[in-house]
Coordinates of C-alpha atoms and ligand atoms in Angstrom, one line a residue:
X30 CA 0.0 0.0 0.0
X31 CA 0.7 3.7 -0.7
X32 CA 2.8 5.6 2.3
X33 CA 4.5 8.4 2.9
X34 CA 8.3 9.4 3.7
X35 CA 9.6 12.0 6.2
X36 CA 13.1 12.9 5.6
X37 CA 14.4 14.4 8.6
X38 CA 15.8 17.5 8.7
X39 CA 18.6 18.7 11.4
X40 CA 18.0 16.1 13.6
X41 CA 20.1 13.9 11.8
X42 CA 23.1 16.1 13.1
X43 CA 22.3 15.8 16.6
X44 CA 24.6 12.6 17.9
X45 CA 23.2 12.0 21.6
X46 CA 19.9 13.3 21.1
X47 CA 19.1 12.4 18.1
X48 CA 16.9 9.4 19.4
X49 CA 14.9 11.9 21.8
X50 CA 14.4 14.0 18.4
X51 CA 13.3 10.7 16.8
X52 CA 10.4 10.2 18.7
X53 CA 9.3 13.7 19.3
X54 CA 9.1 13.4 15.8
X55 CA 7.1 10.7 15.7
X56 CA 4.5 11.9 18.5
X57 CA 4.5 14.7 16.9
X58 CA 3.8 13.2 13.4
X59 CA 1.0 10.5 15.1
X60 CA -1.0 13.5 16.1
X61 CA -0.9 15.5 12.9
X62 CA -2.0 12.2 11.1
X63 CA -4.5 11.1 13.6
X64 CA -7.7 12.7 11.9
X65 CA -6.6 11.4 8.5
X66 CA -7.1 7.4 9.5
X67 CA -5.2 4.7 11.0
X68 CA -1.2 5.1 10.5
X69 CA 1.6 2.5 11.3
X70 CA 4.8 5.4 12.0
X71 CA 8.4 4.3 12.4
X72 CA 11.8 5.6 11.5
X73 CA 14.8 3.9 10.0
X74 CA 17.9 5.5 8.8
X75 CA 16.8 9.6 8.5
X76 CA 13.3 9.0 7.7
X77 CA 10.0 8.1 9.0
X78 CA 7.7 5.8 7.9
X79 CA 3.6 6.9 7.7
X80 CA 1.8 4.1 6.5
X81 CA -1.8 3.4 6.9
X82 CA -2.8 0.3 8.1
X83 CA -6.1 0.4 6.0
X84 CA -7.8 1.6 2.7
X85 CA -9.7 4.1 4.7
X86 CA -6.6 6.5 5.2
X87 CA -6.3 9.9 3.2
X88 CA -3.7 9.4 2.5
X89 CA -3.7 13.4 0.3
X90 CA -4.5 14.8 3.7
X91 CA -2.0 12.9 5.8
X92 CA 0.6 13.9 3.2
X93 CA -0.6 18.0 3.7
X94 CA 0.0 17.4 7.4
X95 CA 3.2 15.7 7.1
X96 CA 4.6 19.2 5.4
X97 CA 3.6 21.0 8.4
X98 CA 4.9 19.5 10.6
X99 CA 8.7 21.0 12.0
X100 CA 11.8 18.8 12.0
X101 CA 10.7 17.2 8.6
X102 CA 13.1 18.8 5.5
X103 CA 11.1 16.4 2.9
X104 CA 8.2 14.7 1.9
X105 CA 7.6 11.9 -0.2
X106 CA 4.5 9.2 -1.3
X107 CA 6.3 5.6 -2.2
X108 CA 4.8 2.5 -3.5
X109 CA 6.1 -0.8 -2.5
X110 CA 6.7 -3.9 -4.7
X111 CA 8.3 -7.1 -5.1
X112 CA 11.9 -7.1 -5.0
X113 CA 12.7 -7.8 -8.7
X114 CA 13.7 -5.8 -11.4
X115 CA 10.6 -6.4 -13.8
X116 CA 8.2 -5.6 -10.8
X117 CA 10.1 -2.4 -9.9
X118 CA 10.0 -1.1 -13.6
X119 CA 6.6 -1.4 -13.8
X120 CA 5.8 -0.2 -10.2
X121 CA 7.6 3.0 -11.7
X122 CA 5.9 3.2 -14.7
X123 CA 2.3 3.2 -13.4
X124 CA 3.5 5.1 -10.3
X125 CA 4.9 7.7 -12.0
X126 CA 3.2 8.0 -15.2
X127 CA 2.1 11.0 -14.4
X128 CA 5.5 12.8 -14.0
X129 CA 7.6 10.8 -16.4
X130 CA 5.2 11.7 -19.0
X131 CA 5.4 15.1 -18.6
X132 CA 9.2 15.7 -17.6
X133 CA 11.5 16.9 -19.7
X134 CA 14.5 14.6 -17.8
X135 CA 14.9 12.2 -15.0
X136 CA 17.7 10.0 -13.5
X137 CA 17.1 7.2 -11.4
X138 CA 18.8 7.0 -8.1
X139 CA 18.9 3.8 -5.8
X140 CA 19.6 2.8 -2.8
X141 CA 19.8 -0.6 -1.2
X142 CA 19.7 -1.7 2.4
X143 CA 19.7 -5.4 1.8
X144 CA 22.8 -6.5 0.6
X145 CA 21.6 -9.4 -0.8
X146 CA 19.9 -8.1 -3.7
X147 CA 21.4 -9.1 -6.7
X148 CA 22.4 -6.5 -8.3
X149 CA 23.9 -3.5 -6.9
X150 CA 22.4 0.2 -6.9
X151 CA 24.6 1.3 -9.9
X152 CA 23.5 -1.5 -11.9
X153 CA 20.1 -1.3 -10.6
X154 CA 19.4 2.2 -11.4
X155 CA 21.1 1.4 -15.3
X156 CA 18.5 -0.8 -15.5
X157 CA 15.6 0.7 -14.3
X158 CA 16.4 4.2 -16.0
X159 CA 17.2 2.3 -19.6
X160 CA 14.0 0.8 -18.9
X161 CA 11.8 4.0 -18.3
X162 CA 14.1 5.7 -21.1
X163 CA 12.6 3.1 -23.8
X164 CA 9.1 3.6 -22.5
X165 CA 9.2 7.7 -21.8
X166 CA 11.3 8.6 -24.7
X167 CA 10.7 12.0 -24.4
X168 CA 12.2 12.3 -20.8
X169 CA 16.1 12.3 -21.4
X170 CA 18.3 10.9 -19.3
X171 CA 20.2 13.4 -17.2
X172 CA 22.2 12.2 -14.2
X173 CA 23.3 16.0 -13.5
X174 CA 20.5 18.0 -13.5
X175 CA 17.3 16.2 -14.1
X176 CA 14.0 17.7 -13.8
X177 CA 12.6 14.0 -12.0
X178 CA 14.5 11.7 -9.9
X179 CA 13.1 8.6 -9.4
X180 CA 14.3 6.6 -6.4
X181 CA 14.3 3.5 -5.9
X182 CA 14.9 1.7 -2.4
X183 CA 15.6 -2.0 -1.9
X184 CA 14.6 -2.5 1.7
X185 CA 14.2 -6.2 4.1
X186 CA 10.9 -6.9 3.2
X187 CA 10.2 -5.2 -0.2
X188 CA 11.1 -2.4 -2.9
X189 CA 10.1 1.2 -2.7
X190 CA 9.7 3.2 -5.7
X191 CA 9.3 6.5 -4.6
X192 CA 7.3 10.0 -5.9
X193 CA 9.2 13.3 -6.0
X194 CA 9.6 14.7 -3.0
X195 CA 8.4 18.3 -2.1
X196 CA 9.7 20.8 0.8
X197 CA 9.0 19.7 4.4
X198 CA 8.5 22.3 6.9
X199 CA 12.3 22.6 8.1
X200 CA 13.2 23.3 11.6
X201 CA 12.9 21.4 15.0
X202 CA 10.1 18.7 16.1
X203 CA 8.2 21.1 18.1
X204 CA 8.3 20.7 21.8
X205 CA 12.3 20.2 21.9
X206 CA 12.8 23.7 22.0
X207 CA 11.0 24.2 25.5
X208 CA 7.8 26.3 26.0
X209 CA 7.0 29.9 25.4
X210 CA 4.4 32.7 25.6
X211 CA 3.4 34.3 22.6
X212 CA 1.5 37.6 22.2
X213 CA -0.9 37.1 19.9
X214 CA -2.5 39.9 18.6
X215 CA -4.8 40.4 15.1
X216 CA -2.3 41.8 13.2
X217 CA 0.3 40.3 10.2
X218 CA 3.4 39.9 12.6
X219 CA 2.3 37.8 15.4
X220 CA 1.4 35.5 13.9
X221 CA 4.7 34.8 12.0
X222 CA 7.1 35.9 14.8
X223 CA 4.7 32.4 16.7
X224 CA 5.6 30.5 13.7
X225 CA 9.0 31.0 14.0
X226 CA 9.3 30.6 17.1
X227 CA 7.6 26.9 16.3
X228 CA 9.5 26.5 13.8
X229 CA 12.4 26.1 15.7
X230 CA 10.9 23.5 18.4
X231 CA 9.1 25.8 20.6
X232 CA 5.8 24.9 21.7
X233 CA 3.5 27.6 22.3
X234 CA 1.2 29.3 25.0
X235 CA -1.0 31.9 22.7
X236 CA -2.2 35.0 25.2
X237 CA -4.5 37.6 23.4
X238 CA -5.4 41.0 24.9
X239 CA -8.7 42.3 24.6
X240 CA -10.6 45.7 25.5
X241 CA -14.4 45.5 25.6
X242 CA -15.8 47.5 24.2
X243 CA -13.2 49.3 22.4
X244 CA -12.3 45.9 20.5
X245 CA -15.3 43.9 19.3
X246 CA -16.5 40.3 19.9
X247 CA -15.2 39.9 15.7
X248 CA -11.6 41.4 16.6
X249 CA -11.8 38.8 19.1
X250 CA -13.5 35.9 17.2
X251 CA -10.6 36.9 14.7
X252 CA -7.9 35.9 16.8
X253 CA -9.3 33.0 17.4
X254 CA -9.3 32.4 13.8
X255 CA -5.2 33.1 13.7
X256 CA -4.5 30.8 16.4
X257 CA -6.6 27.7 14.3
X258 CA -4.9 28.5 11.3
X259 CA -1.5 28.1 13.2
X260 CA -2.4 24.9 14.3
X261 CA -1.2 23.0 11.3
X262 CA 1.9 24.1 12.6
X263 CA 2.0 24.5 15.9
X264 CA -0.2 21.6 17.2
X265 CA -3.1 22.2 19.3
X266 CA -2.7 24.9 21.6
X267 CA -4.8 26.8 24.5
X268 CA -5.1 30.4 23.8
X269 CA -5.7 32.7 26.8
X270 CA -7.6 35.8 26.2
X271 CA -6.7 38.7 29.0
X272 CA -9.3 41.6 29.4
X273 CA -7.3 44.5 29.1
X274 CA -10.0 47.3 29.1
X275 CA -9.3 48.3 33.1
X276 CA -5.8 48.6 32.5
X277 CA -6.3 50.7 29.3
X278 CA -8.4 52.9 31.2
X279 CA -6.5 53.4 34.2
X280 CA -3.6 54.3 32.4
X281 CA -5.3 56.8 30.4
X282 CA -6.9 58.3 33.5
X283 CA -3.3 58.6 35.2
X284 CA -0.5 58.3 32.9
X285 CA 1.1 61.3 30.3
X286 CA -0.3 60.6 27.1
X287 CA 3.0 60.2 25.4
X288 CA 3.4 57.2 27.3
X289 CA 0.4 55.7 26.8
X290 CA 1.6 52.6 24.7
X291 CA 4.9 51.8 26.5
X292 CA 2.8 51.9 29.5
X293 CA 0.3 49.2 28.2
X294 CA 3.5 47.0 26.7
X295 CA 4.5 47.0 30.2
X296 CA 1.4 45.5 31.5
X297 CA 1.5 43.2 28.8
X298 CA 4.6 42.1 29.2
X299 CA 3.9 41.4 33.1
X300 CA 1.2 39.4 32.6
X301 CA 3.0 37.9 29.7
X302 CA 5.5 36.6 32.2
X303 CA 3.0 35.7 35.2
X304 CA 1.2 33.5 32.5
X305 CA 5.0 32.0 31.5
X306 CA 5.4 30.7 35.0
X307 CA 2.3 29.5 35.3
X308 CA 2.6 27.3 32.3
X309 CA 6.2 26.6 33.2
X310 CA 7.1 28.4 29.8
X311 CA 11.1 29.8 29.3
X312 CA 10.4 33.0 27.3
X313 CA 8.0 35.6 25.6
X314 CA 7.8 35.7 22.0
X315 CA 6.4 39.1 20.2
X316 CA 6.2 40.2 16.6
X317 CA 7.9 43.2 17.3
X318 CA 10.5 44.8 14.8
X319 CA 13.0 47.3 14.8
X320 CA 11.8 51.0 13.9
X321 CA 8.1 50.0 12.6
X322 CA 6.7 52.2 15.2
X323 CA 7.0 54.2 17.7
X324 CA 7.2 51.6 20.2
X325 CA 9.3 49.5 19.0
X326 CA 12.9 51.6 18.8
X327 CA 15.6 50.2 20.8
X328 CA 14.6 52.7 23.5
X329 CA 11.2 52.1 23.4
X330 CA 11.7 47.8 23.6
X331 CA 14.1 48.3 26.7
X332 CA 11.9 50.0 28.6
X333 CA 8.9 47.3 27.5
X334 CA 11.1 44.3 28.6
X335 CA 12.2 46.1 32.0
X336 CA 9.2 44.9 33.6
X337 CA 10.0 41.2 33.4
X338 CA 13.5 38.7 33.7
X339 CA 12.3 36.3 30.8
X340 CA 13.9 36.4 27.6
X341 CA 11.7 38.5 25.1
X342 CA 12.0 36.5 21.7
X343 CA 11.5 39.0 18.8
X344 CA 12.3 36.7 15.5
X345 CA 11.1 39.8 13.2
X346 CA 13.2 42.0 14.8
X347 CA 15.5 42.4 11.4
X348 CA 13.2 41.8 9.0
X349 CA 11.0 43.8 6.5
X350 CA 7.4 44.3 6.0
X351 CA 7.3 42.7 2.5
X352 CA 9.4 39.9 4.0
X353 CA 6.8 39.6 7.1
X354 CA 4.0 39.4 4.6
X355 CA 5.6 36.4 2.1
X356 CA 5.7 34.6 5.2
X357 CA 3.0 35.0 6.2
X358 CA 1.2 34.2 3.2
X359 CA 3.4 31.1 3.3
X360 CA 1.4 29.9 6.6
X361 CA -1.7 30.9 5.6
X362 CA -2.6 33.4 7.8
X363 CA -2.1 36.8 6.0
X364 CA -5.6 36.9 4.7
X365 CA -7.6 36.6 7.9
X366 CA -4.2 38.9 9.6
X367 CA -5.8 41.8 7.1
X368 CA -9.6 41.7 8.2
X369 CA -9.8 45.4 9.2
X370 CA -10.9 45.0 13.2
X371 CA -9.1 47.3 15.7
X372 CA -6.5 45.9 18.3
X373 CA -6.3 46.7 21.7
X374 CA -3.1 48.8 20.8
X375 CA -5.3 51.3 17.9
X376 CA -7.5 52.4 20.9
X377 CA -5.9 55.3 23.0
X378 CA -2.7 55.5 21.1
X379 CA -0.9 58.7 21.9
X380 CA -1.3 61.5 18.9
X381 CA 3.2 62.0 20.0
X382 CA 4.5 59.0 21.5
X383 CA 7.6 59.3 22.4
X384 CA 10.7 57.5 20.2
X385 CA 13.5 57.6 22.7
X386 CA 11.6 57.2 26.5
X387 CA 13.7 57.3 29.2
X388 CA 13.0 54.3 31.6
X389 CA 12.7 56.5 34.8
X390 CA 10.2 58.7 33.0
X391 CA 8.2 55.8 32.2
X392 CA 8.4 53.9 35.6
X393 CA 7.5 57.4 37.1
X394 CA 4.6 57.5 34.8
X395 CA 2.8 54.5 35.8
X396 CA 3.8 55.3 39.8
X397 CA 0.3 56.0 40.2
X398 CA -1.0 52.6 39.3
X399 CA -1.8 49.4 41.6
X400 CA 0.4 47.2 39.1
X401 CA -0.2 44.3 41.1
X402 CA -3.9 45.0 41.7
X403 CA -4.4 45.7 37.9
X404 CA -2.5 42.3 36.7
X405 CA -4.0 40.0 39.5
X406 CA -7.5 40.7 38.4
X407 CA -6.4 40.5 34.5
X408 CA -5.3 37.5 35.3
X409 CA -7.8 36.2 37.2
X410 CA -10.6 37.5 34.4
X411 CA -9.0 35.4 31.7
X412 CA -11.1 33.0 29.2
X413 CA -9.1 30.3 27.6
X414 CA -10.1 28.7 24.4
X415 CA -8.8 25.8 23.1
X416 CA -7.4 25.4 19.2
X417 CA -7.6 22.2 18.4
X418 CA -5.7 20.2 15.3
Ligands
ATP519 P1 1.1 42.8 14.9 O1 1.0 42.8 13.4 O2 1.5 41.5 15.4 O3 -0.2 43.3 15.5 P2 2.3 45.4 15.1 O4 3.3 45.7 14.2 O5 0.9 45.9 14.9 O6 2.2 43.8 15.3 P3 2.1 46.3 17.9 O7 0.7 46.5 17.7 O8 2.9 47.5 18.4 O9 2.8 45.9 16.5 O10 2.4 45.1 18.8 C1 3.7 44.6 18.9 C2 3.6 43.2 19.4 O11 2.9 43.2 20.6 C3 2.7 42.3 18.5 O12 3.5 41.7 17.4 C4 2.3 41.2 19.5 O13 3.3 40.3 19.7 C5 2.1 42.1 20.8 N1 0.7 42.5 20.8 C6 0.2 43.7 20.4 N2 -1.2 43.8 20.7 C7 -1.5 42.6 21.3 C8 -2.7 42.1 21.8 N3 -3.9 42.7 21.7 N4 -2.7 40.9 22.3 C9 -1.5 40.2 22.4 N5 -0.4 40.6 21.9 C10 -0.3 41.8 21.4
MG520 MG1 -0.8 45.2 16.2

């Protein structure tokens, strides 16, 4: 039966760990696959085996997940077959009609784990490609540079002939990299900056501030929204929504209007990291980046990231807009990331805020506050929705 191959990506270059990697992998995999039908998954030598165990699998959809899923540089369907030569050449040919028909070359590439196969992978690929070659004509044979490679594997208990093989998602399985909070807002960068941070083995604790009545029940519903279409990616996750509109207003009722924002960051920030411990999470992730406004200068992010000892995780911090947005188009969440409802950060914004704030201006601004007062019942007013796969 039909399966599909995982080739792994940097975990292959881990030595000691790389059996811990393994099977996050595989968890990870098992989970992604589990709503597509009933898998067998295993790994041997730098790729993982999803097979299904029945005709019932979708096996297109398993396939979609497969390429979400960090830690994975490749993907692949393969067909077994008898171990024999004639067998193999027409396991290719019906395979792959599809592609060798329209390709303009194509090499054949082999590789062969039981030694006792009569012929060796050299000879094996001469054959096989002479054979395709005679029945695809117009598909040259190019051993450089071909346009198709079709590989063959001769395995213990039978022969592989595999599909081509598209871009996996890259990075780490997700949960080697620890835990973190990330601020999620509506916007385009959030998003990302949380993929990245995925991307890279971190699992994720979504928190989303929210200001009834100045945001709406669709800014929120939008969120929401965000986090499901980051699922794929990031597995299931619980996001945590904070009310944020007594804070908001208490700082506009006692703070200098040119402080307004980097007044609010703060409190976000601090709940940001109260959540993090709770949750046993290492860092905060935000989509901040360098210069896009007024809050985010180098100024402006040290006096957000006084407030709390984490690590603040800012993965756009060099990058462009237009580069944001590809990516983000990439994931898939750029379209709903556009829907035009206001964040939490749009209401009360200062008409000057300030570009170069001077930490003891801004911790004399908000000396008027109950800090802990304000955060213990943010905290304590929280909703948490959970995103499933
Ligand atoms: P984004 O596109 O992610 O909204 P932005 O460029 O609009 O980013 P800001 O609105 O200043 O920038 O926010 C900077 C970062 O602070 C966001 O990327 C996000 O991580 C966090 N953030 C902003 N607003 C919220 C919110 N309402 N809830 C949670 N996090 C938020
Ligand atoms: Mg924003």
């Amino acid at each position: 039966m039909e399966m599909i191959l995982c080739k792994l990506g940097e975990v292959v270059l881990k030595g000691l760990n790389r059996r811990s990697f393994e099977d996050k992998l595989i968890a990870n995999l098992r989970r992604r696959v589990a709503n597509c039908g009933s898998f067998r998954i295993y790994a041997k030598q730098s790729t993982i085996y999803v097979e299904p165990t029945d005709d019932a699998a979708d096996l297109a959809a398993a396939f979609d997940a497969c390429r979400k899923v960090f830690g994975v540089i490749a993907v692949s369907r393969a067909l077994p077959c008898a171990k024999d030569v004639q067998a193999i050449i027409e396991t290719a040919k019906t395979y792959l009609h599809e592609d060798l028909s329209t390709a303009a070359s194509f090499k054949v590439e082999s590789k062969r784990a039981d030694k006792t196969f009569p012929l060796t992978s050299i000879q094996l690929s001469q054959q096989v490609g002479g054979a395709l070659h005679q029945a695809y004509p117009n598909c040259a044979v190019d051993v450089h540079a071909p346009a198709l490679t079709v590989f063959l594997e001769i395995r213990d208990d039978a022969a592989f002939v595999h599909g081509p093989a598209v871009p996996g998602a890259g990075g780490l399985p997700l949960g080697m990299g620890g835990t973190a909070v990330t601020l999620l807002s509506g916007g385009i960068d959030s998003p990302v900056s949380s993929w990245m941070m995925a991307k890279r083995g971190v699992a994720l604790e979504p928190l989303h501030f929210f200001s009834p009545p100045y945001t709406s029940e669709a800014a929120k519903e939008k969120v929401i929204a965000l986090a499901r279409e980051l699922a794929p990616w990031c597995g299931r996750m619980r996001l945590q929504i904070v009310p944020f509109t007594e804070i908001q207003e208490e700082i506009r009722r006692n703070c200098p209007e040119e402080f307004f924002t980097l007044v609010m960051r703060r409190f976000m920030m601090r709940i940001a990291q109260r959540c993090a411990e709770e949750a046993h999470a290492k860092a905060i992730v935000t989509g901040e980046c360098l210069g896009q406004v007024a809050s985010q200068t180098m100024e402006a992010l040290r006096v957000t990231e006084d407030v709390v000892t984490l690590p603040v995780l800012r993965p756009l911090i060099g990058m462009d807009k237009e580069e944001i947005v590809r990516l983000s188009r990439k994931i898939g969440t750029f379209d709903t990331s556009i829907l035009p409802y206001e964040d939490c950060c749009t209401v009360f914004t200062p008409r000057h805020p300030r570009t170069r704030p001077h930490l003891d201006e801004v911790r004399a601004a908000e000396a008027a506050l109950d800090v802990e007062a304000l955060c213990g019942r943010a905290m304590d007013g929280r909703e948490f929705v959970r995103i499933k796969l």
